PDB file of C-alpha atoms in Angstrom:
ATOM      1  CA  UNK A   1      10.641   2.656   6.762  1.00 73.00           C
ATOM      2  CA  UNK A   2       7.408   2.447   5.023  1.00 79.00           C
ATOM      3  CA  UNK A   3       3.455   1.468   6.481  1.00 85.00           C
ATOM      4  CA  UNK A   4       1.367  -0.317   4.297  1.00 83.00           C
ATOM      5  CA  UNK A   5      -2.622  -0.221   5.129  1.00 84.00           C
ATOM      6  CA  UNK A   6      -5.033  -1.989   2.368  1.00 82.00           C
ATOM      7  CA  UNK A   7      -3.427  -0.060  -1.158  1.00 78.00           C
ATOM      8  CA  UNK A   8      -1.886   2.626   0.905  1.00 85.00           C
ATOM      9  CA  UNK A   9       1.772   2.917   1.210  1.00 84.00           C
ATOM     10  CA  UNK A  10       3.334   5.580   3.402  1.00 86.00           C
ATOM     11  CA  UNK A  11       7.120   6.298   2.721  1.00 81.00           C
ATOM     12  CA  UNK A  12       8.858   8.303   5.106  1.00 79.00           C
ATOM     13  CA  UNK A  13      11.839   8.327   3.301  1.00 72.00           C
ATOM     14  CA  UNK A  14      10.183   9.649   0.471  1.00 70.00           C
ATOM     15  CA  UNK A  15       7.940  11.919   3.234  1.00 78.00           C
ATOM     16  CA  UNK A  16       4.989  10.488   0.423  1.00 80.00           C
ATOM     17  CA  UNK A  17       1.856   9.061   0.692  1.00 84.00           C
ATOM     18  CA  UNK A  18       0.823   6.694  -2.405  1.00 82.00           C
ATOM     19  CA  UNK A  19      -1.894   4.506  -3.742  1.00 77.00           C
ATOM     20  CA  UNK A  20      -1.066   2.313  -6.414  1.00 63.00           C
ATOM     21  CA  UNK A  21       1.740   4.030  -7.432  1.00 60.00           C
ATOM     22  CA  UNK A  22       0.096   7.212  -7.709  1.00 71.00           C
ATOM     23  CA  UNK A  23       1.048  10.198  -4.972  1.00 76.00           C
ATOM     24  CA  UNK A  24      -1.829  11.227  -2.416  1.00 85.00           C
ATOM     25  CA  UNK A  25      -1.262  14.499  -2.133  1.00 84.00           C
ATOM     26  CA  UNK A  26      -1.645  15.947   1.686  1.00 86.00           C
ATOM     27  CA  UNK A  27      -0.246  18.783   3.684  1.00 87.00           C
ATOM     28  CA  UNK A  28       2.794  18.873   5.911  1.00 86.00           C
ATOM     29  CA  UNK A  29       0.980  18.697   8.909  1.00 89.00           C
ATOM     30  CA  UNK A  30      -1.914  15.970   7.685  1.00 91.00           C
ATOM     31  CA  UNK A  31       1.124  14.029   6.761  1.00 91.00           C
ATOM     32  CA  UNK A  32       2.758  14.128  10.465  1.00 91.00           C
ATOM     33  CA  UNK A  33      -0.751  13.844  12.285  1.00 94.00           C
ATOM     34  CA  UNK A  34      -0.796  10.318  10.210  1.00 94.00           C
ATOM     35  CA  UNK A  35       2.714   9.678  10.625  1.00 92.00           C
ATOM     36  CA  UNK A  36       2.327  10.501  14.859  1.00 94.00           C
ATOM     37  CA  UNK A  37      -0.699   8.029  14.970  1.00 94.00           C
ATOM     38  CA  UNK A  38       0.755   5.605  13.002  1.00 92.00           C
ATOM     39  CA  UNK A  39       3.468   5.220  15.041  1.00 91.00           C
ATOM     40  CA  UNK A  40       1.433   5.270  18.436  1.00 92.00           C
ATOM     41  CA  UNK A  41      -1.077   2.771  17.173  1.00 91.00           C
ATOM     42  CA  UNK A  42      -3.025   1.333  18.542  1.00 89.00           C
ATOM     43  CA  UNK A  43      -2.597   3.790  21.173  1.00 93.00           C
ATOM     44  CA  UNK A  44      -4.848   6.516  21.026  1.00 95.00           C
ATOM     45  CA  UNK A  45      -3.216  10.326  20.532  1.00 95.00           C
ATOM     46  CA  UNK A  46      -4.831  12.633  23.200  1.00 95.00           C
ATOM     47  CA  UNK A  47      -5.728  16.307  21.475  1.00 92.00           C
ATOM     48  CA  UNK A  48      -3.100  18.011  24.031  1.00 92.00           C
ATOM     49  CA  UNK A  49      -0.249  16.089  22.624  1.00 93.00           C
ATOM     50  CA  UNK A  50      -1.393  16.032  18.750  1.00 93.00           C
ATOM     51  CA  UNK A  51      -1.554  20.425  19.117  1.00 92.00           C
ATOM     52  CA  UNK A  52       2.004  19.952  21.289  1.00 90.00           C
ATOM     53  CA  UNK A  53       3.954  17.857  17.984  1.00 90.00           C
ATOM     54  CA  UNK A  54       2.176  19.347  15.043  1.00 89.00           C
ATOM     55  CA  UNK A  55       1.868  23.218  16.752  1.00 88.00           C
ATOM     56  CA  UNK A  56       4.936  23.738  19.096  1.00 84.00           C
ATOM     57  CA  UNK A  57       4.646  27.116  19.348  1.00 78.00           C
ATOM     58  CA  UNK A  58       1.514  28.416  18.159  1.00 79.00           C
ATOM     59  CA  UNK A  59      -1.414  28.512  20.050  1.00 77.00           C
ATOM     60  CA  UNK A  60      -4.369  27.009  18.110  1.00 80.00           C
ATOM     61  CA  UNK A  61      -8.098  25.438  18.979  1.00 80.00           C
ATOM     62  CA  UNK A  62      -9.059  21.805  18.325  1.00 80.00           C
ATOM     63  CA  UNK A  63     -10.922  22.723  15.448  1.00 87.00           C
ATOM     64  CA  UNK A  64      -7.583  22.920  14.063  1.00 90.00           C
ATOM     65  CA  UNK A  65      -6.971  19.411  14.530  1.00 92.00           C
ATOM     66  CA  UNK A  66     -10.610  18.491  13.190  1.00 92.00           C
ATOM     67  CA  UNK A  67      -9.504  20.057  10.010  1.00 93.00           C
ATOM     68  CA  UNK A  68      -6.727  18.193   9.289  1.00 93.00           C
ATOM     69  CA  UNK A  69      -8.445  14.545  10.168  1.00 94.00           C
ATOM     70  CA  UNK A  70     -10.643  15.869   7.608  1.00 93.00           C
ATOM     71  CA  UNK A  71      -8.202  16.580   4.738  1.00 93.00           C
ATOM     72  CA  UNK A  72      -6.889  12.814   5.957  1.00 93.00           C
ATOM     73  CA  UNK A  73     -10.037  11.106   5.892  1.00 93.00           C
ATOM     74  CA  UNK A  74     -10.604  12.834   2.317  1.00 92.00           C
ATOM     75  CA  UNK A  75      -7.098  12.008   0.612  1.00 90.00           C
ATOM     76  CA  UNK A  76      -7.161   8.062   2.363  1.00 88.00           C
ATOM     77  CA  UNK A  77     -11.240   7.317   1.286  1.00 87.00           C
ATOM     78  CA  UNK A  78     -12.062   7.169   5.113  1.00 88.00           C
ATOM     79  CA  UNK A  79     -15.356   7.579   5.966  1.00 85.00           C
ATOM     80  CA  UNK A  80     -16.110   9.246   9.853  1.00 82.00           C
ATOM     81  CA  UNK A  81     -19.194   7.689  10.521  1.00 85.00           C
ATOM     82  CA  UNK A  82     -17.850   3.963   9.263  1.00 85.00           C
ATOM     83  CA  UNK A  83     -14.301   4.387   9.748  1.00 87.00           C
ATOM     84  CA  UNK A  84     -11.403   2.389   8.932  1.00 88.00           C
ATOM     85  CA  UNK A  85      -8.438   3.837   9.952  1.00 90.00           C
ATOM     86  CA  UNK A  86      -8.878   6.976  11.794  1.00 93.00           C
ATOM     87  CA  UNK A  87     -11.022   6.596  14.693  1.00 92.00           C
ATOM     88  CA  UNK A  88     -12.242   9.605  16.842  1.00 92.00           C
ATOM     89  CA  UNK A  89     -12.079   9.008  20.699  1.00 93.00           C
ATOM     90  CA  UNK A  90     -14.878  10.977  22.106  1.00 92.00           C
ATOM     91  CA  UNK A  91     -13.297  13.865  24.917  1.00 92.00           C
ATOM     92  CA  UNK A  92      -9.513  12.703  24.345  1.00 95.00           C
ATOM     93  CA  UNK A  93      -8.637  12.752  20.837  1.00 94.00           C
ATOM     94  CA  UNK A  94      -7.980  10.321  17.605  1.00 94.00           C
ATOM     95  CA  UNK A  95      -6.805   6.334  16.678  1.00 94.00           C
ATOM     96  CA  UNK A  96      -5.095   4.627  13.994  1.00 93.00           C
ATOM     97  CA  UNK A  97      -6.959   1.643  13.753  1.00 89.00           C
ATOM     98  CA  UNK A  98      -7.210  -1.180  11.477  1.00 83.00           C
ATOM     99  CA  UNK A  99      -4.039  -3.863   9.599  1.00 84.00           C
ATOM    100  CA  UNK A 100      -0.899  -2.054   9.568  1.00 87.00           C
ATOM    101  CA  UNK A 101       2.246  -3.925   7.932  1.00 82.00           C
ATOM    102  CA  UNK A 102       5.983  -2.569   8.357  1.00 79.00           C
ATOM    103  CA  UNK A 103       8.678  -2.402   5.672  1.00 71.00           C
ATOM    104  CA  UNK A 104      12.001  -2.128   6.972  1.00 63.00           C
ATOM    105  CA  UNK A 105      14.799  -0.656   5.437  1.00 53.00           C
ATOM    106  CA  UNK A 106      15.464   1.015   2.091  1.00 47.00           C
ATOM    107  CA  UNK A 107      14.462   0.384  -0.712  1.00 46.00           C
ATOM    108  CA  UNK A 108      16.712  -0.390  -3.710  1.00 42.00           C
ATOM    109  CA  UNK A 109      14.885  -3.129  -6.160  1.00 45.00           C
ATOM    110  CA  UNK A 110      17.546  -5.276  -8.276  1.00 54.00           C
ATOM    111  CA  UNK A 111      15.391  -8.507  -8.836  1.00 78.00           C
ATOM    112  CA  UNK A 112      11.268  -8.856  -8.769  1.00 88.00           C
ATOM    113  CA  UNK A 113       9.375 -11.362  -8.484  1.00 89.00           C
ATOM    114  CA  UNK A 114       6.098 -13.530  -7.792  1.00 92.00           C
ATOM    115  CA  UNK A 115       5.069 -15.901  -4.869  1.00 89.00           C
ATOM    116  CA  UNK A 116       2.368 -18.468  -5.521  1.00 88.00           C
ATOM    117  CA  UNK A 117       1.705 -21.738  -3.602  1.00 84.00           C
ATOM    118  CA  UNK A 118       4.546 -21.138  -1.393  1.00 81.00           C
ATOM    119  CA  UNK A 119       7.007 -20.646  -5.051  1.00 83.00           C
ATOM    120  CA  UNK A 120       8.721 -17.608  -5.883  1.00 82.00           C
ATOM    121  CA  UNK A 121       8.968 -16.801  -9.287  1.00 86.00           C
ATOM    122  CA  UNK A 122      11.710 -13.971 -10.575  1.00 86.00           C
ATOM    123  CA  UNK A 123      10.314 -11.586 -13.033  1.00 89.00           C
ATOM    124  CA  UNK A 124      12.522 -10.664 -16.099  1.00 86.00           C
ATOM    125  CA  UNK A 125      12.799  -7.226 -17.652  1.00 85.00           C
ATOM    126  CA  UNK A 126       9.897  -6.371 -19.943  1.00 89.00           C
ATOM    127  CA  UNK A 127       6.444  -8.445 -20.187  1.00 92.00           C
ATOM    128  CA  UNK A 128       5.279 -11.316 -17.439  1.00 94.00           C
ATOM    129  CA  UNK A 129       2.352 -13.582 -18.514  1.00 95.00           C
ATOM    130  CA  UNK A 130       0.265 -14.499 -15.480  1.00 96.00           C
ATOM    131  CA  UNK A 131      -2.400 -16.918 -15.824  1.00 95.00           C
ATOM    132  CA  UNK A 132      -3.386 -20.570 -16.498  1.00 94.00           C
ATOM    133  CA  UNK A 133      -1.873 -20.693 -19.768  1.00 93.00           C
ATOM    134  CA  UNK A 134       1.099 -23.208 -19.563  1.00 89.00           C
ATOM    135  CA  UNK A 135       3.249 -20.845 -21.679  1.00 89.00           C
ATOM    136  CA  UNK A 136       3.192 -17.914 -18.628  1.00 91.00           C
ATOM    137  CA  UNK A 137       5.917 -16.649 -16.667  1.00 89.00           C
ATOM    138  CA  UNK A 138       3.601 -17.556 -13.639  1.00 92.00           C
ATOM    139  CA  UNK A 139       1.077 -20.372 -13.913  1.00 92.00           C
ATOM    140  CA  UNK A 140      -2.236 -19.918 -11.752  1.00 94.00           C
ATOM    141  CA  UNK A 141      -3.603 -23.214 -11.916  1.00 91.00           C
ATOM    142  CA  UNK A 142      -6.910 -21.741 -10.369  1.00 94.00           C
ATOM    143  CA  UNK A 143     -10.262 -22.231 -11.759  1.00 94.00           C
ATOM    144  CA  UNK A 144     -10.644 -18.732 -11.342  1.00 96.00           C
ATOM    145  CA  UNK A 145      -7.703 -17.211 -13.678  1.00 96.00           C
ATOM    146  CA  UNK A 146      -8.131 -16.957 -17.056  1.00 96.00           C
ATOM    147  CA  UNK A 147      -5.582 -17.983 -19.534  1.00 95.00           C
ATOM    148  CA  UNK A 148      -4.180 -15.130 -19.906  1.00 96.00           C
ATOM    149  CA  UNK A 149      -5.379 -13.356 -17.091  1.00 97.00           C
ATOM    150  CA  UNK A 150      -2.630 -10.423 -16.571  1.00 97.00           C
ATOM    151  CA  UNK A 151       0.788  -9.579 -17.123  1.00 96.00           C
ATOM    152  CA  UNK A 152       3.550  -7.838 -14.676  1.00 96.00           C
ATOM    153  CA  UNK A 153       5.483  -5.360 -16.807  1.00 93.00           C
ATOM    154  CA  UNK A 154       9.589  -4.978 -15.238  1.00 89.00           C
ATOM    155  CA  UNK A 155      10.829  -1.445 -16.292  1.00 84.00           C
ATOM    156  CA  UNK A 156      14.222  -1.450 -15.052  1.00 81.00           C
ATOM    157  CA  UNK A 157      13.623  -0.971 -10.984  1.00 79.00           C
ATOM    158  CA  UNK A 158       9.359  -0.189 -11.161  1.00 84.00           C
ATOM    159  CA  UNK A 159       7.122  -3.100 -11.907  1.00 90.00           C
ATOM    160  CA  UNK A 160       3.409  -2.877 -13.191  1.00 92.00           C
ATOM    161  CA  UNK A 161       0.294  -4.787 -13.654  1.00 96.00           C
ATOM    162  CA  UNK A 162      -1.979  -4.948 -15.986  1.00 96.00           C
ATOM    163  CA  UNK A 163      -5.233  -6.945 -16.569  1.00 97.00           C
ATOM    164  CA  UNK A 164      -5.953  -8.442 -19.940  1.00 96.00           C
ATOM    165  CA  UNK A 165      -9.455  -8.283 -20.010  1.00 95.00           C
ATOM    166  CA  UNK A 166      -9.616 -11.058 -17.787  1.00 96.00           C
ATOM    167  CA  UNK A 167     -13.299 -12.625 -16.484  1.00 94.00           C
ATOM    168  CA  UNK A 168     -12.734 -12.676 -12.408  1.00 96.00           C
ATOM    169  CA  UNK A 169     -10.730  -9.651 -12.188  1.00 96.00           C
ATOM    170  CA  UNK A 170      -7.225  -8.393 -11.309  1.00 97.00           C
ATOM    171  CA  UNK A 171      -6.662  -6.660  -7.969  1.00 96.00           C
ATOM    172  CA  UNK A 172      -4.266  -4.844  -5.976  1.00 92.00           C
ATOM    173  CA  UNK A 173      -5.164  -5.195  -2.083  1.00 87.00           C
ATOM    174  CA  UNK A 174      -8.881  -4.578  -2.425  1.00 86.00           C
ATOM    175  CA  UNK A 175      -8.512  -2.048  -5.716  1.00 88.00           C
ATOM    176  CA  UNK A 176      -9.136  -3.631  -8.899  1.00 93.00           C
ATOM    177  CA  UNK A 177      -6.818  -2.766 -11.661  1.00 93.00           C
ATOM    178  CA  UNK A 178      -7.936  -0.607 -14.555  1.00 90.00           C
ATOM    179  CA  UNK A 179      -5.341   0.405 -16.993  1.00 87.00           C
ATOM    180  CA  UNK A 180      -1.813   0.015 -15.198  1.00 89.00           C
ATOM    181  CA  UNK A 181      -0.722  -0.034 -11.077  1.00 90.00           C
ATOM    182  CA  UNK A 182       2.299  -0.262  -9.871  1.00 88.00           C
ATOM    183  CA  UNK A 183       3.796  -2.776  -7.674  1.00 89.00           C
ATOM    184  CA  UNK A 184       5.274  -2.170  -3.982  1.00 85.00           C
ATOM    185  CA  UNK A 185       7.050  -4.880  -2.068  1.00 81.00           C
ATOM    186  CA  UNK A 186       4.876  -7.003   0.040  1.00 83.00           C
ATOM    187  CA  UNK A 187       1.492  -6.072  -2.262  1.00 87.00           C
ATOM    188  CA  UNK A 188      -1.465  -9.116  -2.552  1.00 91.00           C
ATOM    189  CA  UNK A 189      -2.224  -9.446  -6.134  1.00 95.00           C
ATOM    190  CA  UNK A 190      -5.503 -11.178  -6.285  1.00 96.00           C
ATOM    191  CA  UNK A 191      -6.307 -13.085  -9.466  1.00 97.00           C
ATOM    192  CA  UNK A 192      -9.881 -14.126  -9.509  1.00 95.00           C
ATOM    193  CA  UNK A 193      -9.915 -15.507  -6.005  1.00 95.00           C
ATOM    194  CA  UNK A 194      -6.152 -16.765  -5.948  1.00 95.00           C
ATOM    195  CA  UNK A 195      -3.717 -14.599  -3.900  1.00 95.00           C
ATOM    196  CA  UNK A 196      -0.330 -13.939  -5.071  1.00 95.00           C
ATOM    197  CA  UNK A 197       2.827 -11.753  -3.285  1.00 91.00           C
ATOM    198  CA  UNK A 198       4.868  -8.990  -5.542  1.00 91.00           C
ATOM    199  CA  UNK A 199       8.543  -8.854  -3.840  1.00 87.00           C
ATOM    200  CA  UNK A 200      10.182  -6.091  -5.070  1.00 81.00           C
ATOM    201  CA  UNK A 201      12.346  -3.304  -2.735  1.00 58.00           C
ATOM    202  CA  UNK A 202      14.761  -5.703  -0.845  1.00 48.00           C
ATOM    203  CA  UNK A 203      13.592  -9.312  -2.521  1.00 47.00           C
ATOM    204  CA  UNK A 204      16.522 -11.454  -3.192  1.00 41.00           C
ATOM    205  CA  UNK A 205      16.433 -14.161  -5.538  1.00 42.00           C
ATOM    206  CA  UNK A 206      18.522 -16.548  -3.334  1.00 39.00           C
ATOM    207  CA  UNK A 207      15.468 -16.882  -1.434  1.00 36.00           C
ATOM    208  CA  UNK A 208      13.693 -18.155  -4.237  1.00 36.00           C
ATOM    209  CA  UNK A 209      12.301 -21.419  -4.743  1.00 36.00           C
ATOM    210  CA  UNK A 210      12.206 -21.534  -8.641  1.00 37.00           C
ATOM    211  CA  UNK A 211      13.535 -19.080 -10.920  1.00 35.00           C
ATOM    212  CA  UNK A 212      12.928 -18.803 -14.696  1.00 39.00           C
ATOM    213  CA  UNK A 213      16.453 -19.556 -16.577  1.00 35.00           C
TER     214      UNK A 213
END
């Protein structure tokens, strides 16, 4: 099972927290405080019942509690006045709020690939063109992609993107893409303003629509 909020992924087979394909790191216990709200959302956790799960036999204050929202709000970008995802509930305790998707079952990639307009490109190994350009492994006909506006890289099961110096931008969820990110099943790829779907961990080409030969 793995959560996906904005460019957050949560693995809890991996026990791992990661943004872009790079670990967040957090402590055992920040890790099940987030994995207990997450799965009581959009519930709220009452303070008794966070210190009973994440303390079962130690005695401890709330402050104790407060420090690990903390190190959460920290490692995630949250911000407590303005918050996003964890929301404090004034005499009772804390909330997971905000767009949570679920990603069922393991995750073993054998094919990758692109959806645009409702098509579903599959990736090859190496370099994928993305862009306008009629020569791409995935044409954007957007007024907003450049020619060559990025590529997906396949290494064997992980899959990257890259922007190529594009004018509009290349994003992941809301992050835009310097260097390299990698690719999770289910992420938005965002192309100037046209929206695109990586499938990756479980995507099977017989679903496809078009496939390159």
């Amino acid at each position: 099972m793995r959560y996906r909020f904005d460019d957050v992924t949560m693995d809890r087979d991996r026990r791992g927290l990661f943004r872009g394909g790079e670990a967040i790191h957090v402590s055992p216990r920040a890790y099940r405080l987030l994995e207990l709200l997450l799965d009581r959302r959009p519930a709220a956790v009452s303070r008794r019942e966070i210190l009973d799960t994440l303390w079962p036999d130690v005695v401890v204050s709330d402050g104790s509690i407060a420090v690990l929202v903390n190190e959460l709000r920290r490692a995630l970008g949250d911000d407590a006045r303005s918050p996003r995802w964890l929301r404090t509930v004034p005499s009772f305790g804390y909330a997971f709020d905000g767009n949570v998707r679920e990603v069922q079952g393991p995750a073993p990639p054998k094919e990758h690939g692109l959806v645009w307009a409702g098509t579903t490109v599959v990736l090859v190994e190496g370099e994928n063109l993305l862009g306008r350009d009629p020569a791409s492994a995935v044409v954007v006909g957007h007024p907003s992609v450049s020619r060559q506006h990025a590529r997906v890289v396949v290494d064997g099961r992980e899959a990257y993107l890259e922007d190529l110096g594009s004018r509009n931008g290349t994003f992941v969820g809301s992050r835009r893409v310097e260097g390299r990110a990698s690719l999770f099943d289910g992420d938005e790829i965002r192309l100037g303003t046209a929206t695109l779907t990586y499938r990756g961990p479980g995507f099977s080409p017989a679903l496809s629509t078009m496939s390159r030969s």
